[in-house]
Structures are given as C-alpha cells and as structure tokens.
Coordinates of C-alpha atoms in Angstrom, one line a residue:
M1 CA 88.7 43.3 -110.5
K2 CA 85.7 41.2 -109.3
K3 CA 84.4 41.0 -105.8
L4 CA 83.2 37.6 -104.6
L5 CA 80.9 37.0 -101.7
F6 CA 80.4 33.5 -100.3
I7 CA 77.4 32.6 -98.2
I8 CA 77.0 29.4 -96.3
P9 CA 73.3 28.7 -95.5
P10 CA 72.5 26.9 -92.2
Y11 CA 73.1 23.2 -92.2
F12 CA 70.0 22.8 -90.1
N13 CA 66.3 23.7 -90.0
A14 CA 66.3 26.8 -87.9
N15 CA 62.8 26.2 -86.7
D16 CA 63.9 23.0 -84.9
Y17 CA 66.3 25.0 -82.7
L18 CA 64.4 28.3 -82.2
D19 CA 61.3 26.8 -80.5
K20 CA 61.1 28.9 -77.3
H21 CA 59.1 26.1 -75.6
R22 CA 61.8 23.5 -75.5
A23 CA 65.6 23.4 -75.0
A24 CA 67.7 22.9 -78.1
V25 CA 71.4 22.9 -78.7
L26 CA 72.8 23.5 -82.1
P27 CA 75.2 20.8 -83.2
A28 CA 78.8 21.9 -83.6
F29 CA 79.8 22.8 -87.2
T30 CA 83.2 22.6 -88.8
I31 CA 85.5 25.3 -90.3
P32 CA 84.3 26.2 -93.9
Y33 CA 87.3 24.3 -95.3
G34 CA 86.1 24.3 -98.9
I35 CA 85.7 28.0 -99.1
L36 CA 89.0 28.7 -97.3
S37 CA 90.7 26.4 -99.8
M38 CA 89.1 28.2 -102.8
E39 CA 90.1 31.6 -101.3
A40 CA 93.7 30.5 -100.9
Y41 CA 93.9 29.2 -104.5
L42 CA 92.1 32.1 -106.1
V43 CA 94.2 34.8 -104.2
K44 CA 97.4 33.2 -105.6
H45 CA 96.3 32.1 -109.1
C46 CA 93.3 34.3 -110.1
A47 CA 94.3 37.6 -111.8
G48 CA 90.7 38.9 -111.8
L49 CA 89.9 38.5 -108.1
G50 CA 89.8 41.8 -106.2
E51 CA 88.4 40.8 -102.8
M52 CA 86.5 38.0 -101.2
R53 CA 84.2 37.9 -98.2
L54 CA 82.4 35.1 -96.3
V55 CA 79.1 35.1 -94.4
D56 CA 78.4 31.9 -92.5
L57 CA 74.7 31.9 -91.4
N58 CA 75.4 28.9 -89.1
V59 CA 77.2 31.4 -86.9
T60 CA 74.1 33.7 -87.0
L61 CA 71.8 30.8 -86.2
K62 CA 74.0 29.7 -83.3
R63 CA 73.7 33.2 -81.9
L64 CA 69.9 33.2 -82.3
V65 CA 69.6 29.8 -80.6
E66 CA 71.7 30.9 -77.7
T67 CA 69.9 34.2 -77.1
R68 CA 66.4 33.2 -78.3
T69 CA 65.7 36.8 -79.1
V70 CA 63.7 36.7 -82.4
D71 CA 60.7 35.1 -83.9
S72 CA 61.7 35.4 -87.5
H73 CA 65.2 34.1 -88.3
E74 CA 64.6 34.7 -92.0
A75 CA 64.3 38.5 -91.3
V76 CA 67.6 38.4 -89.4
F77 CA 69.4 36.4 -92.2
N78 CA 68.0 38.8 -94.8
A79 CA 69.0 41.9 -92.8
E80 CA 72.5 40.6 -92.3
L81 CA 73.0 39.8 -95.9
Q82 CA 71.5 43.1 -97.0
A83 CA 74.0 45.0 -94.8
V84 CA 76.9 43.0 -96.3
L85 CA 75.7 43.6 -99.9
E86 CA 75.5 47.4 -99.3
D87 CA 78.9 47.5 -97.7
F88 CA 80.8 45.1 -100.0
Q89 CA 79.0 45.6 -103.4
P90 CA 79.9 42.1 -104.8
D91 CA 80.0 41.2 -108.5
I92 CA 79.4 37.5 -107.7
V93 CA 77.5 35.9 -104.9
G94 CA 78.2 32.2 -104.3
I95 CA 76.2 29.8 -102.1
S96 CA 78.1 26.9 -100.7
A97 CA 75.8 24.1 -99.4
L98 CA 76.6 20.5 -98.4
F99 CA 73.3 18.7 -97.5
N100 CA 69.6 18.6 -98.4
S101 CA 68.7 20.4 -95.2
S102 CA 70.1 23.6 -96.7
F103 CA 68.0 23.4 -99.9
G104 CA 65.2 25.7 -98.7
Y105 CA 67.5 28.6 -98.0
I106 CA 69.1 28.8 -101.4
Q107 CA 66.4 30.6 -103.4
R108 CA 65.7 33.0 -100.5
L109 CA 69.4 34.0 -100.3
V110 CA 70.0 34.5 -104.0
K111 CA 66.7 36.5 -104.2
V112 CA 68.1 38.9 -101.6
A113 CA 71.2 39.4 -103.8
K114 CA 69.2 39.8 -107.0
D115 CA 66.8 42.3 -105.4
F116 CA 69.7 44.3 -104.3
D117 CA 71.4 44.3 -107.7
P118 CA 70.0 42.2 -110.7
D119 CA 73.4 42.3 -112.3
I120 CA 75.0 40.2 -109.5
L121 CA 76.0 36.8 -110.8
T122 CA 74.5 34.2 -108.4
I123 CA 76.2 30.8 -108.3
A124 CA 76.1 27.7 -106.1
G125 CA 78.4 24.9 -105.3
G126 CA 79.2 22.1 -102.8
G127 CA 77.8 18.7 -102.3
L128 CA 74.1 19.7 -102.6
P129 CA 74.1 21.7 -105.8
S130 CA 76.6 19.3 -107.4
A131 CA 74.2 16.4 -107.0
A132 CA 70.8 18.3 -107.3
Y133 CA 71.7 20.8 -110.1
K134 CA 68.6 20.0 -112.2
L135 CA 66.2 20.4 -109.3
M136 CA 67.9 23.5 -108.0
L137 CA 68.0 25.3 -111.3
D138 CA 64.3 24.4 -111.7
T139 CA 63.2 25.6 -108.3
C140 CA 65.6 28.6 -107.7
P141 CA 64.8 31.1 -110.4
D142 CA 67.2 33.7 -109.0
L143 CA 70.2 31.3 -109.2
D144 CA 72.2 31.8 -112.4
A145 CA 74.6 28.8 -112.5
I146 CA 75.9 25.8 -110.5
C147 CA 79.5 24.4 -110.2
K148 CA 79.9 20.6 -110.2
G149 CA 82.3 19.3 -107.6
E150 CA 85.3 21.2 -106.3
G151 CA 85.4 24.9 -107.2
E152 CA 89.1 26.1 -107.3
L153 CA 89.6 25.7 -111.1
P154 CA 86.1 26.4 -112.3
L155 CA 86.0 29.7 -110.2
K156 CA 89.3 30.8 -111.5
A157 CA 88.1 30.3 -115.1
L158 CA 84.9 32.2 -114.3
I159 CA 86.5 35.2 -112.5
D160 CA 89.4 35.6 -115.0
S161 CA 87.1 35.6 -118.0
G162 CA 85.8 38.7 -119.6
D163 CA 82.7 36.8 -120.6
P164 CA 81.4 34.8 -117.6
A165 CA 78.4 33.6 -119.6
E166 CA 80.7 32.0 -122.2
V167 CA 82.6 30.2 -119.4
I168 CA 79.4 28.9 -117.9
A169 CA 78.3 27.6 -121.3
S170 CA 81.6 26.0 -122.3
H171 CA 83.4 24.9 -119.1
R172 CA 82.7 21.3 -118.2
A173 CA 82.1 22.0 -114.5
W174 CA 79.5 24.8 -114.9
I175 CA 75.8 24.3 -115.7
D176 CA 72.9 26.8 -116.2
R177 CA 69.4 26.6 -117.6
P178 CA 70.4 27.1 -121.3
S179 CA 73.2 24.6 -121.2
L180 CA 71.0 22.1 -119.3
A181 CA 68.3 22.5 -122.0
R182 CA 71.0 21.7 -124.6
G183 CA 71.7 18.4 -122.8
K184 CA 74.9 19.4 -121.1
A185 CA 75.9 17.3 -118.0
P186 CA 78.4 19.0 -115.8
A187 CA 81.6 17.1 -115.0
H188 CA 84.4 17.5 -112.4
D189 CA 87.4 19.7 -112.9
F190 CA 89.8 18.7 -110.1
I191 CA 93.2 19.8 -109.0
A192 CA 95.3 16.7 -109.2
D193 CA 98.0 17.7 -106.8
L194 CA 96.6 19.1 -103.6
D195 CA 100.0 20.7 -102.8
D196 CA 99.1 23.2 -105.5
I197 CA 96.6 24.8 -103.1
P198 CA 98.3 27.4 -101.0
P199 CA 98.0 27.3 -97.2
M200 CA 94.6 28.6 -96.0
N201 CA 94.1 32.1 -94.6
C202 CA 92.1 31.4 -91.5
S203 CA 92.2 35.0 -90.5
I204 CA 89.2 35.7 -92.7
I205 CA 87.0 33.8 -90.2
D206 CA 86.5 33.9 -86.4
L207 CA 88.0 30.6 -85.2
D208 CA 86.1 30.9 -82.0
N209 CA 83.0 30.0 -83.9
Y210 CA 84.4 26.6 -84.9
N211 CA 85.9 25.3 -81.7
Q212 CA 83.4 22.7 -80.4
R213 CA 83.6 19.8 -82.9
G214 CA 85.9 17.7 -80.7
I215 CA 84.5 14.3 -79.7
D216 CA 86.8 13.7 -76.7
K217 CA 84.7 15.2 -73.9
R218 CA 87.6 15.3 -71.5
Y219 CA 88.6 18.6 -73.1
T220 CA 85.2 20.2 -73.4
D221 CA 85.8 22.9 -70.8
Q222 CA 89.5 23.2 -71.3
P223 CA 91.2 26.0 -73.4
K224 CA 91.8 24.7 -76.9
R225 CA 92.0 25.8 -80.5
E226 CA 90.5 23.2 -82.9
M227 CA 91.4 23.5 -86.6
A228 CA 90.5 21.2 -89.4
I229 CA 92.5 19.7 -92.3
H230 CA 91.6 17.5 -95.2
T231 CA 94.9 15.8 -96.2
S232 CA 93.2 14.0 -99.1
R233 CA 90.1 14.2 -101.3
G234 CA 88.0 11.5 -102.8
C235 CA 86.9 8.0 -101.6
P236 CA 86.9 4.8 -103.7
F237 CA 83.9 3.3 -101.9
L238 CA 80.2 3.7 -102.8
C239 CA 78.5 3.4 -99.4
V240 CA 74.8 3.6 -100.1
F241 CA 74.2 6.7 -97.9
C242 CA 77.2 8.7 -99.1
S243 CA 77.3 11.4 -101.7
N244 CA 81.1 12.0 -101.6
P245 CA 81.7 10.8 -105.2
S246 CA 79.5 13.6 -106.6
L247 CA 81.7 16.2 -105.0
H248 CA 85.2 14.8 -104.8
G249 CA 85.1 11.7 -107.1
R250 CA 86.3 8.2 -106.4
D251 CA 90.0 8.6 -107.1
V252 CA 91.9 9.6 -103.9
R253 CA 94.2 12.6 -104.2
F254 CA 96.6 13.5 -101.5
M255 CA 98.6 16.3 -100.0
S256 CA 102.2 15.3 -99.5
V257 CA 103.2 14.4 -95.9
E258 CA 105.6 17.3 -95.9
R259 CA 102.8 19.7 -96.9
V260 CA 100.5 18.4 -94.2
V261 CA 103.1 18.8 -91.5
D262 CA 104.0 22.3 -92.7
D263 CA 100.3 23.3 -92.5
A264 CA 99.9 21.8 -89.1
K265 CA 103.0 23.7 -87.8
R266 CA 101.6 26.9 -89.3
M267 CA 98.2 26.4 -87.7
R268 CA 100.0 25.8 -84.4
D269 CA 102.4 28.7 -84.5
T270 CA 100.3 31.3 -86.3
F271 CA 96.8 30.5 -85.0
G272 CA 97.5 28.8 -81.7
M273 CA 96.0 25.4 -82.9
T274 CA 96.1 22.8 -80.1
V275 CA 93.8 20.2 -81.7
L276 CA 94.1 19.0 -85.3
M277 CA 90.9 17.7 -86.6
L278 CA 91.7 15.2 -89.4
E279 CA 88.6 15.3 -91.5
D280 CA 89.5 13.1 -94.5
D281 CA 86.8 10.9 -96.0
H282 CA 89.3 8.1 -96.1
F283 CA 92.5 8.9 -94.2
F284 CA 93.7 5.3 -94.3
H285 CA 93.4 4.7 -98.0
D286 CA 97.2 4.6 -98.2
K287 CA 98.2 2.9 -94.9
E288 CA 101.9 3.5 -95.3
R289 CA 101.3 7.2 -96.0
A290 CA 99.1 7.3 -92.9
K291 CA 101.8 5.8 -90.8
R292 CA 104.4 8.2 -92.1
L293 CA 102.2 11.2 -91.4
L294 CA 101.3 10.0 -87.9
R295 CA 105.0 9.7 -87.1
E296 CA 105.6 13.3 -88.2
L297 CA 102.6 14.6 -86.3
A298 CA 104.0 12.9 -83.2
K299 CA 106.8 15.5 -83.2
L300 CA 104.5 18.6 -83.1
D301 CA 103.2 18.4 -79.5
I302 CA 99.5 18.7 -80.4
R303 CA 96.4 16.7 -79.9
C304 CA 94.6 15.1 -82.9
E305 CA 91.1 13.7 -83.4
F306 CA 89.3 11.8 -86.2
P307 CA 85.7 13.1 -86.0
N308 CA 84.4 12.0 -89.4
G309 CA 84.7 8.2 -89.1
A310 CA 87.8 6.2 -89.6
A311 CA 88.1 2.9 -91.4
V312 CA 88.0 0.0 -88.9
Y313 CA 90.0 -2.4 -91.0
A314 CA 93.0 -0.1 -90.9
I315 CA 93.4 -0.1 -87.1
D316 CA 95.6 -2.8 -85.7
D317 CA 98.1 -2.7 -82.8
D318 CA 100.8 -0.9 -84.8
M319 CA 98.4 1.7 -86.1
A320 CA 96.8 2.3 -82.7
E321 CA 100.3 2.8 -81.2
L322 CA 101.1 5.3 -83.9
L323 CA 97.8 7.1 -83.3
A324 CA 98.5 7.4 -79.6
A325 CA 102.0 8.6 -80.2
A326 CA 100.7 11.3 -82.6
G327 CA 98.5 12.7 -79.9
V328 CA 95.3 11.2 -81.2
S329 CA 93.0 11.1 -78.1
A330 CA 89.8 9.9 -79.8
V331 CA 88.7 8.2 -83.0
A332 CA 85.2 7.9 -84.4
L333 CA 84.9 4.5 -86.1
A334 CA 82.8 4.3 -89.2
V335 CA 81.1 0.9 -88.3
E336 CA 77.6 1.9 -89.5
S337 CA 76.0 -1.5 -88.7
G338 CA 76.4 -4.6 -86.6
S339 CA 75.0 -6.8 -89.3
N340 CA 77.3 -8.3 -91.9
H341 CA 74.3 -8.5 -94.2
V342 CA 73.6 -4.8 -94.0
L343 CA 77.3 -3.9 -94.3
N344 CA 78.1 -6.0 -97.3
N345 CA 74.8 -6.3 -99.2
I346 CA 73.0 -3.0 -98.4
I347 CA 75.7 -0.4 -97.5
K348 CA 78.3 -2.2 -99.8
K349 CA 80.9 -1.5 -97.2
P350 CA 84.1 -3.7 -97.1
L351 CA 83.9 -4.4 -93.4
K352 CA 83.4 -7.6 -91.4
K353 CA 82.1 -7.5 -87.8
K354 CA 85.0 -9.6 -86.6
L355 CA 87.3 -6.7 -87.2
I356 CA 85.5 -4.3 -84.8
R357 CA 86.6 -5.8 -81.4
P358 CA 90.3 -6.0 -82.2
A359 CA 90.3 -2.4 -83.4
V360 CA 88.5 -1.2 -80.2
E361 CA 90.8 -3.2 -78.0
A362 CA 93.9 -1.9 -79.8
L363 CA 92.8 1.7 -79.3
R364 CA 92.0 1.1 -75.7
K365 CA 95.4 -0.5 -75.1
Y366 CA 97.0 2.7 -76.1
G367 CA 94.6 5.1 -74.3
V368 CA 92.7 6.3 -77.4
R369 CA 88.9 6.8 -76.9
S370 CA 86.7 4.9 -79.4
H371 CA 83.4 6.3 -80.6
V372 CA 81.2 4.6 -83.2
F373 CA 78.9 5.8 -85.9
I374 CA 75.8 3.7 -86.7
V375 CA 73.4 4.4 -89.6
T376 CA 70.0 2.8 -89.2
G377 CA 66.8 2.9 -91.3
L378 CA 68.2 1.8 -94.7
P379 CA 65.8 0.0 -97.0
G380 CA 66.3 -3.7 -96.6
E381 CA 67.4 -3.4 -93.0
L382 CA 65.0 -5.4 -90.7
D383 CA 64.5 -5.8 -86.9
E384 CA 66.8 -8.8 -86.9
H385 CA 69.6 -6.7 -88.3
R386 CA 69.0 -3.9 -85.8
Q387 CA 69.1 -6.5 -83.0
E388 CA 72.6 -7.6 -84.3
T389 CA 73.7 -3.9 -84.2
L390 CA 72.4 -3.5 -80.6
E391 CA 74.3 -6.6 -79.5
M392 CA 77.4 -5.5 -81.2
L393 CA 77.3 -2.1 -79.5
L394 CA 76.9 -3.7 -76.1
E395 CA 79.6 -6.3 -76.6
N396 CA 82.4 -4.2 -78.0
G397 CA 82.9 -1.6 -75.2
F398 CA 82.9 1.7 -77.2
D399 CA 83.4 4.8 -75.1
W400 CA 80.4 6.5 -76.8
I401 CA 78.0 5.6 -79.5
H402 CA 76.2 7.8 -82.1
V403 CA 73.1 6.3 -83.8
Y404 CA 72.0 8.3 -86.9
L405 CA 69.0 7.8 -89.1
A406 CA 69.6 7.2 -92.7
I407 CA 69.2 10.4 -94.9
P408 CA 68.6 10.1 -98.6
I409 CA 71.2 12.7 -99.5
F410 CA 71.2 14.0 -103.1
G411 CA 73.9 12.3 -105.0
S412 CA 73.8 9.1 -102.9
R413 CA 72.6 5.7 -104.1
L414 CA 70.2 5.8 -101.2
Y415 CA 68.4 8.8 -102.7
D416 CA 68.0 7.1 -106.0
I417 CA 66.7 3.9 -104.4
C418 CA 64.2 5.9 -102.3
V419 CA 63.0 7.9 -105.3
E420 CA 62.6 4.9 -107.6
N421 CA 60.6 3.0 -105.0
G422 CA 58.6 5.9 -103.5
Y423 CA 60.2 5.4 -100.0
I424 CA 60.5 9.1 -99.1
E425 CA 57.6 9.8 -96.8
D426 CA 58.5 13.4 -95.9
A427 CA 59.9 15.3 -98.9
G428 CA 60.6 18.4 -97.0
N429 CA 64.4 18.9 -97.3
E430 CA 64.5 20.7 -94.0
N431 CA 63.8 17.4 -92.3
F432 CA 66.6 15.5 -94.0
V433 CA 68.7 15.4 -90.8
A434 CA 70.2 12.5 -89.0
T435 CA 67.7 12.7 -86.1
K436 CA 64.6 12.4 -88.2
S437 CA 63.5 9.4 -90.3
V438 CA 62.0 10.4 -93.7
I439 CA 62.0 6.9 -95.2
R440 CA 59.1 4.5 -95.0
A441 CA 60.0 1.1 -96.6
P442 CA 59.4 -2.6 -95.8
G443 CA 60.7 -3.1 -92.3
I444 CA 61.1 0.7 -91.6
D445 CA 58.5 2.6 -89.6
P446 CA 59.8 6.2 -89.2
V447 CA 58.2 6.7 -85.7
K448 CA 59.5 3.4 -84.3
L449 CA 62.9 3.9 -85.9
E450 CA 63.4 7.3 -84.3
A451 CA 62.5 5.8 -81.0
F452 CA 65.0 2.9 -81.6
A453 CA 67.8 5.3 -82.5
Y454 CA 67.3 7.5 -79.5
E455 CA 66.7 4.7 -77.0
T456 CA 69.6 2.7 -78.2
Q457 CA 71.9 5.6 -77.4
L458 CA 70.3 5.9 -73.9
R459 CA 70.7 2.2 -73.2
V460 CA 74.3 1.8 -74.5
N461 CA 75.6 5.2 -73.3
F462 CA 73.9 5.3 -70.0
V463 CA 72.0 2.2 -68.7
E464 CA 74.6 -0.3 -69.7
N465 CA 77.6 2.0 -70.1
Y466 CA 80.7 0.0 -70.7
N467 CA 83.1 2.2 -68.7
I468 CA 80.7 2.1 -65.7
R469 CA 80.5 -1.7 -66.0
I470 CA 84.3 -2.0 -65.7
G471 CA 84.7 0.6 -63.0
R472 CA 86.1 3.4 -65.2
H473 CA 83.7 6.0 -63.9
D474 CA 86.2 8.8 -64.7
I475 CA 85.9 8.1 -68.4
A476 CA 82.1 7.8 -68.4
L477 CA 81.7 11.0 -66.4
H478 CA 83.3 13.2 -69.1
Y479 CA 80.7 12.2 -71.7
M480 CA 77.7 12.2 -69.3
K481 CA 78.6 15.5 -67.8
N482 CA 78.7 16.9 -71.3
V483 CA 75.1 15.7 -71.9
V484 CA 73.7 17.3 -68.8
D485 CA 75.5 20.6 -69.4
K486 CA 73.7 20.7 -72.8
Y487 CA 70.4 19.2 -71.7
P488 CA 69.7 20.1 -68.0
D489 CA 66.5 18.1 -68.0
H490 CA 68.1 14.8 -69.1
G491 CA 67.0 12.3 -66.5
F492 CA 69.5 9.5 -67.4
G493 CA 72.3 12.0 -67.6
H494 CA 71.8 13.3 -64.1
L495 CA 71.2 9.8 -62.7
Y496 CA 74.5 8.3 -64.0
V497 CA 76.5 11.5 -63.5
S498 CA 75.5 11.2 -59.8
Q499 CA 76.6 7.5 -59.8
C500 CA 80.0 8.4 -61.3
Y501 CA 80.6 11.2 -58.9
A502 CA 79.7 8.9 -56.0
A503 CA 82.1 6.2 -57.2
L504 CA 84.8 8.8 -57.6
G505 CA 84.3 10.1 -54.0
D506 CA 82.8 13.5 -54.8
Q507 CA 79.7 13.2 -52.6
E508 CA 78.6 16.8 -52.9
L509 CA 78.3 16.7 -56.7
A510 CA 76.8 13.2 -56.5
L511 CA 74.1 14.4 -54.2
E512 CA 73.4 17.5 -56.4
H513 CA 72.9 15.4 -59.5
A514 CA 71.0 12.7 -57.7
A515 CA 68.6 15.4 -56.4
S516 CA 68.1 16.6 -60.0
A517 CA 67.5 13.1 -61.2
R518 CA 64.9 12.4 -58.5
T519 CA 63.0 15.6 -59.4
I520 CA 63.0 14.7 -63.1
F521 CA 61.8 11.1 -62.6
D522 CA 59.2 12.1 -60.0
T523 CA 57.7 14.8 -62.3
D524 CA 58.3 13.5 -65.8
D525 CA 56.3 10.4 -66.8
W526 CA 58.3 10.1 -70.1
W527 CA 61.6 9.6 -68.3
K528 CA 60.0 7.3 -65.8
A529 CA 58.6 5.2 -68.6
L530 CA 62.0 5.0 -70.3
A531 CA 63.6 3.9 -67.1
I532 CA 61.1 1.1 -66.6
K533 CA 61.4 0.0 -70.2
H534 CA 65.1 -0.3 -70.1
G535 CA 65.5 -1.9 -66.7
C536 CA 66.9 1.2 -65.1
D537 CA 66.3 1.0 -61.3
Y538 CA 66.6 4.8 -60.8
R539 CA 65.2 4.7 -57.3
R540 CA 67.8 2.3 -56.0
I541 CA 70.6 4.3 -57.8
I542 CA 69.4 7.5 -56.2
D543 CA 68.9 5.9 -52.8
A544 CA 72.4 4.4 -53.0
V545 CA 73.9 7.9 -53.7
F546 CA 72.1 9.2 -50.7
G547 CA 73.4 6.2 -48.7
E548 CA 70.0 4.6 -48.2
Q549 CA 70.7 1.2 -49.8
P550 CA 73.4 -0.6 -51.9
L551 CA 73.9 0.3 -55.6
P552 CA 72.1 -2.1 -58.0
P553 CA 74.1 -4.0 -60.6
V554 CA 74.4 -2.6 -64.1
A555 CA 71.7 -3.9 -66.4
G556 CA 73.1 -6.5 -68.8
S557 CA 70.4 -8.3 -70.8
V558 CA 69.9 -7.6 -74.5
K559 CA 66.2 -7.1 -75.0
P560 CA 64.6 -8.0 -78.3
I561 CA 64.5 -5.3 -80.9
V562 CA 60.7 -5.3 -80.8
E563 CA 60.7 -4.1 -77.2
M564 CA 63.4 -1.5 -78.0
A565 CA 61.4 0.0 -80.8
S566 CA 58.0 -0.1 -79.2
V567 CA 56.2 3.2 -78.8

C-alpha cells in the first residue's frame, strides 16, 4: 500500500510579504479543491492507496506574514516538510501548483524529498506543470514526472500499478524525461461524469485557514464558514490570458444538479458551511441548468457568492432574481475591459459593453452586490482603450472594482504571444502576479501601467465611489472599512470611511478616522500627491467631518488616461 504526500507551494512570492519594513497582507486563498477531489476519488477507487496527507505551504506563509518572526522562509518550509517526511514516510510526493509564481518553489521542495529518500517518486500536477512540463522537467532535476490536466484517473493508474515507471511511460497523461525525449506529448485523461467523484473529505484540512475568500465585505467580521464547490469543469472560450484549457479542456462537464445540492447540504450539515463559494470557470454555460440549480439552492438557507468571475451576458432580470432568491449576496463580473476592441479582438471574449449596465442594474434591483474584474496591460491595448475602461467603470456603478495586470501564464495564448515577440521584460516567475507588470510591448510601459491599475482603483473605489455619490454610505463603508483594517496607513481609506461614518451619524468613529486621515496626508507626500492628482479635496472633507465647513461635492470628471498613468 502506497503513501501519498501532496504539497501545495505558495501561490505568491514570499519575499513580497515578509518585508519587515512595510505592511503586507497575504491575499486570501481557496480550499485546495483539486487535491480534495483526488483524495475522495482515490480513497474509493484506488486499491493501492494506503494513506494520503496534505501540506499547504500557503498556510505556513500566512502564519509567517502575520507573525513576522523569521528571516528565512525557505528554512521554515524545509523544516516543516522534513518533519512530515520523517513522520509519514511517503512513497510518492506530489506537488500541486496552479500559476507561474509557484515555479521557483518546485525544485526546492522535491529536492528536500529526494534528499530524505532518493527512492521517493516525485511528481507534479496542476495548471502550471500541465502547461510548462518541458521547462519544468528541464529545470527541476529532482522531479521525476508530470501529470497533464486533472489527476484522478492518472493517479489511480500510477498508484495501483506494480510498475510505476511503465505507467509513466505508457499512460497518455504522464510525461517524464525519457518519454519527452522520445517525442511523447502528454494528453488529458478526464472523468466524463463528475458525479463519479465521491463527496470530498474536508476533515483532512483545517477549514479555518480557508475562510476569507468572500467578496461581500458586509460579512467580513461576522461568524461564517466558507466552502468552495466546482459544479463543472472546462470552458469553451479561449480568453487570451487564461490557461484553463490546458488543465480542464474546452468541453464543459457537469455535476448533476442533484449531486450539487447533496454536496451543499452535506457541507452545511457536517461542516457548518454558511457560505457556498461557486468557483466554476463558466457556471452559466448551460443557463437552464444554472436556473434549476439556483432554485434548489434557494431552499437551503445558505448564502452564496461567485468570487471567480461570472459571465455578464447570462445575467438578466430573471437570472438576477434567481441569484438573490438563492442567497447570492455578491457576484464578481468577468468584464475584463471597457473597450469592445480589446474584448473582441485581443481577449477574444464574446461580450459587448452594452450588456454590462443591464446586468449591474438587474443585480442591484434584487440587492446583489456587483464587483468587476478588469485585466489591463495586454499587448495591443492602448491608452485610448484604457480610457474607455475607466469611463465604463465610472458610469456603471459597480460596488467595487478590481484592476489586475495581465500575467503571461504558462498555457495561455498571452504567454505564447509574449514569448514569440519578446514582450516579457521580467522573466522571474515569482513576479508573475496580478499586481506587477512584466510585459513591455507597444503601448505598454510596466511602471506607468502599475500606476494606472492602482490609481484607477483608488479613483473609482474611493474618490468617485458610486455608492457615496447616490447616498448609500452604508454599502460603501463595508468595503472601505475592510481596506483600512488591512492597511492602517491607507490615506484615502480613512478619509472616506470618516465621510461615511459622518453621513451615517456616527460622529465618534467619523472623527477618529478623519484624524487618522489628517495625520497621513500631513506627513506622507505620496498620499498628498495622489489626492491632488485625482481631485480629492481631502482638507475640505476632513474639515467637514470636524464641522468646520460644508462637505465638497464628489469628483465627477473623467481625466484623460495620460494624466491617470503619469508617474
């Protein structure tokens, strides 16, 4: 009977978050759904599996960020892994990695395993190894093999075999150096019916470590239990920045509605789930199925969120009403750009701008918060297109916006475009994150683009916040308070939190945050310059909170993109 140890490397560059000279908050990370799915399938169907364990180093990194107690995170990772190896004595060590930013950890982790016992079989899977298998096998000498795509069936074949090397050589989803040298190209081996995967055993993880992914900030400080589900796999689209087809393919496979409801009930009744995170890549691929499922979820007395980005075209009045009835409190809309040219000719996304406002208004009508995801910095995108995006963000009244910088993820068309044209300026995989621009192309200056992304969020979320403009200070407050709780030196955060509290009649808290804002703007030239640049009359807002003069009107002009991106 074989013992299998899964390791999840950090999704992020640890050095970005362990700098003791500046505040940093690690982004929330999701339940390791893929590994839980494989564990459930293997326990039921795999005769050769003795025991499985999971080490998620994102949890370790989160602890280090919160305590800031070490100088060498690698030493901590290695010591933790060494202790698990000594205790568990695995036969197979598998690394599960999603994105480029995890690349640098792979060789270090498998080397620890091989140094402990050279006979351990080291394997890797997930989005990153699936797409970058050639490079990974070339640069990770202690890695034995890689699985392409989903791992349930390939792992079963590997574990149940008396000759793992023969399985790796012959099974279509496995690839190693000898088979690569022979010209083998790995291929997917999918489970066609997702109902064949048994319910996940979430008791093998500490759910408290995965409880902050929610986007509806009304519930940030309230007791809750978030749990994730993927009711489908695959996406038919080929958005330029997405690598999903390399992992799950383009054909969409579903769980039955009955199975999803049974899983949700089990999560609620066994694990105390109160928030179901629907993390499908394309939940609305079959709109009638989506409606049936929402009607059933409405009976469960739970709250739901769509944190991954929902298809705008699918949301009309009927769908919005069903979402609200199902307890959906917030939906992140996968808009990506306010330019039809970028949407249709660069991203290749089947979305027209004219569909955005009706979707947002339908959600607002039924009390569902709307977030929006924007991706900027794609080759071919120009200032005029970013100007269109800025105008769209200000005009449509989203509750909160997120502007991400394009990442050339392995397996995406964007990666191929950037490599073919020499557009990747910073090849360090640790910097392939959504807050850093590593692409330099015509019309794309990484420094100016990072400023544009950050300042667009400041302007739309704070200076010209839609909910403040229409007098819904209670809605704006939840989001802004979340920001200052995470970043106590956020000048705009304190400023507009104070304005919201004042409008809501809580003068004590209004004065407290106004005083913090005044200190920040008086002592930090960077925040002061941002306020001047974006027409934020912070002195009048602070004075108004202190009762010294009337509150100024909310800024409303759309500055040219050149001014927005200036540094």
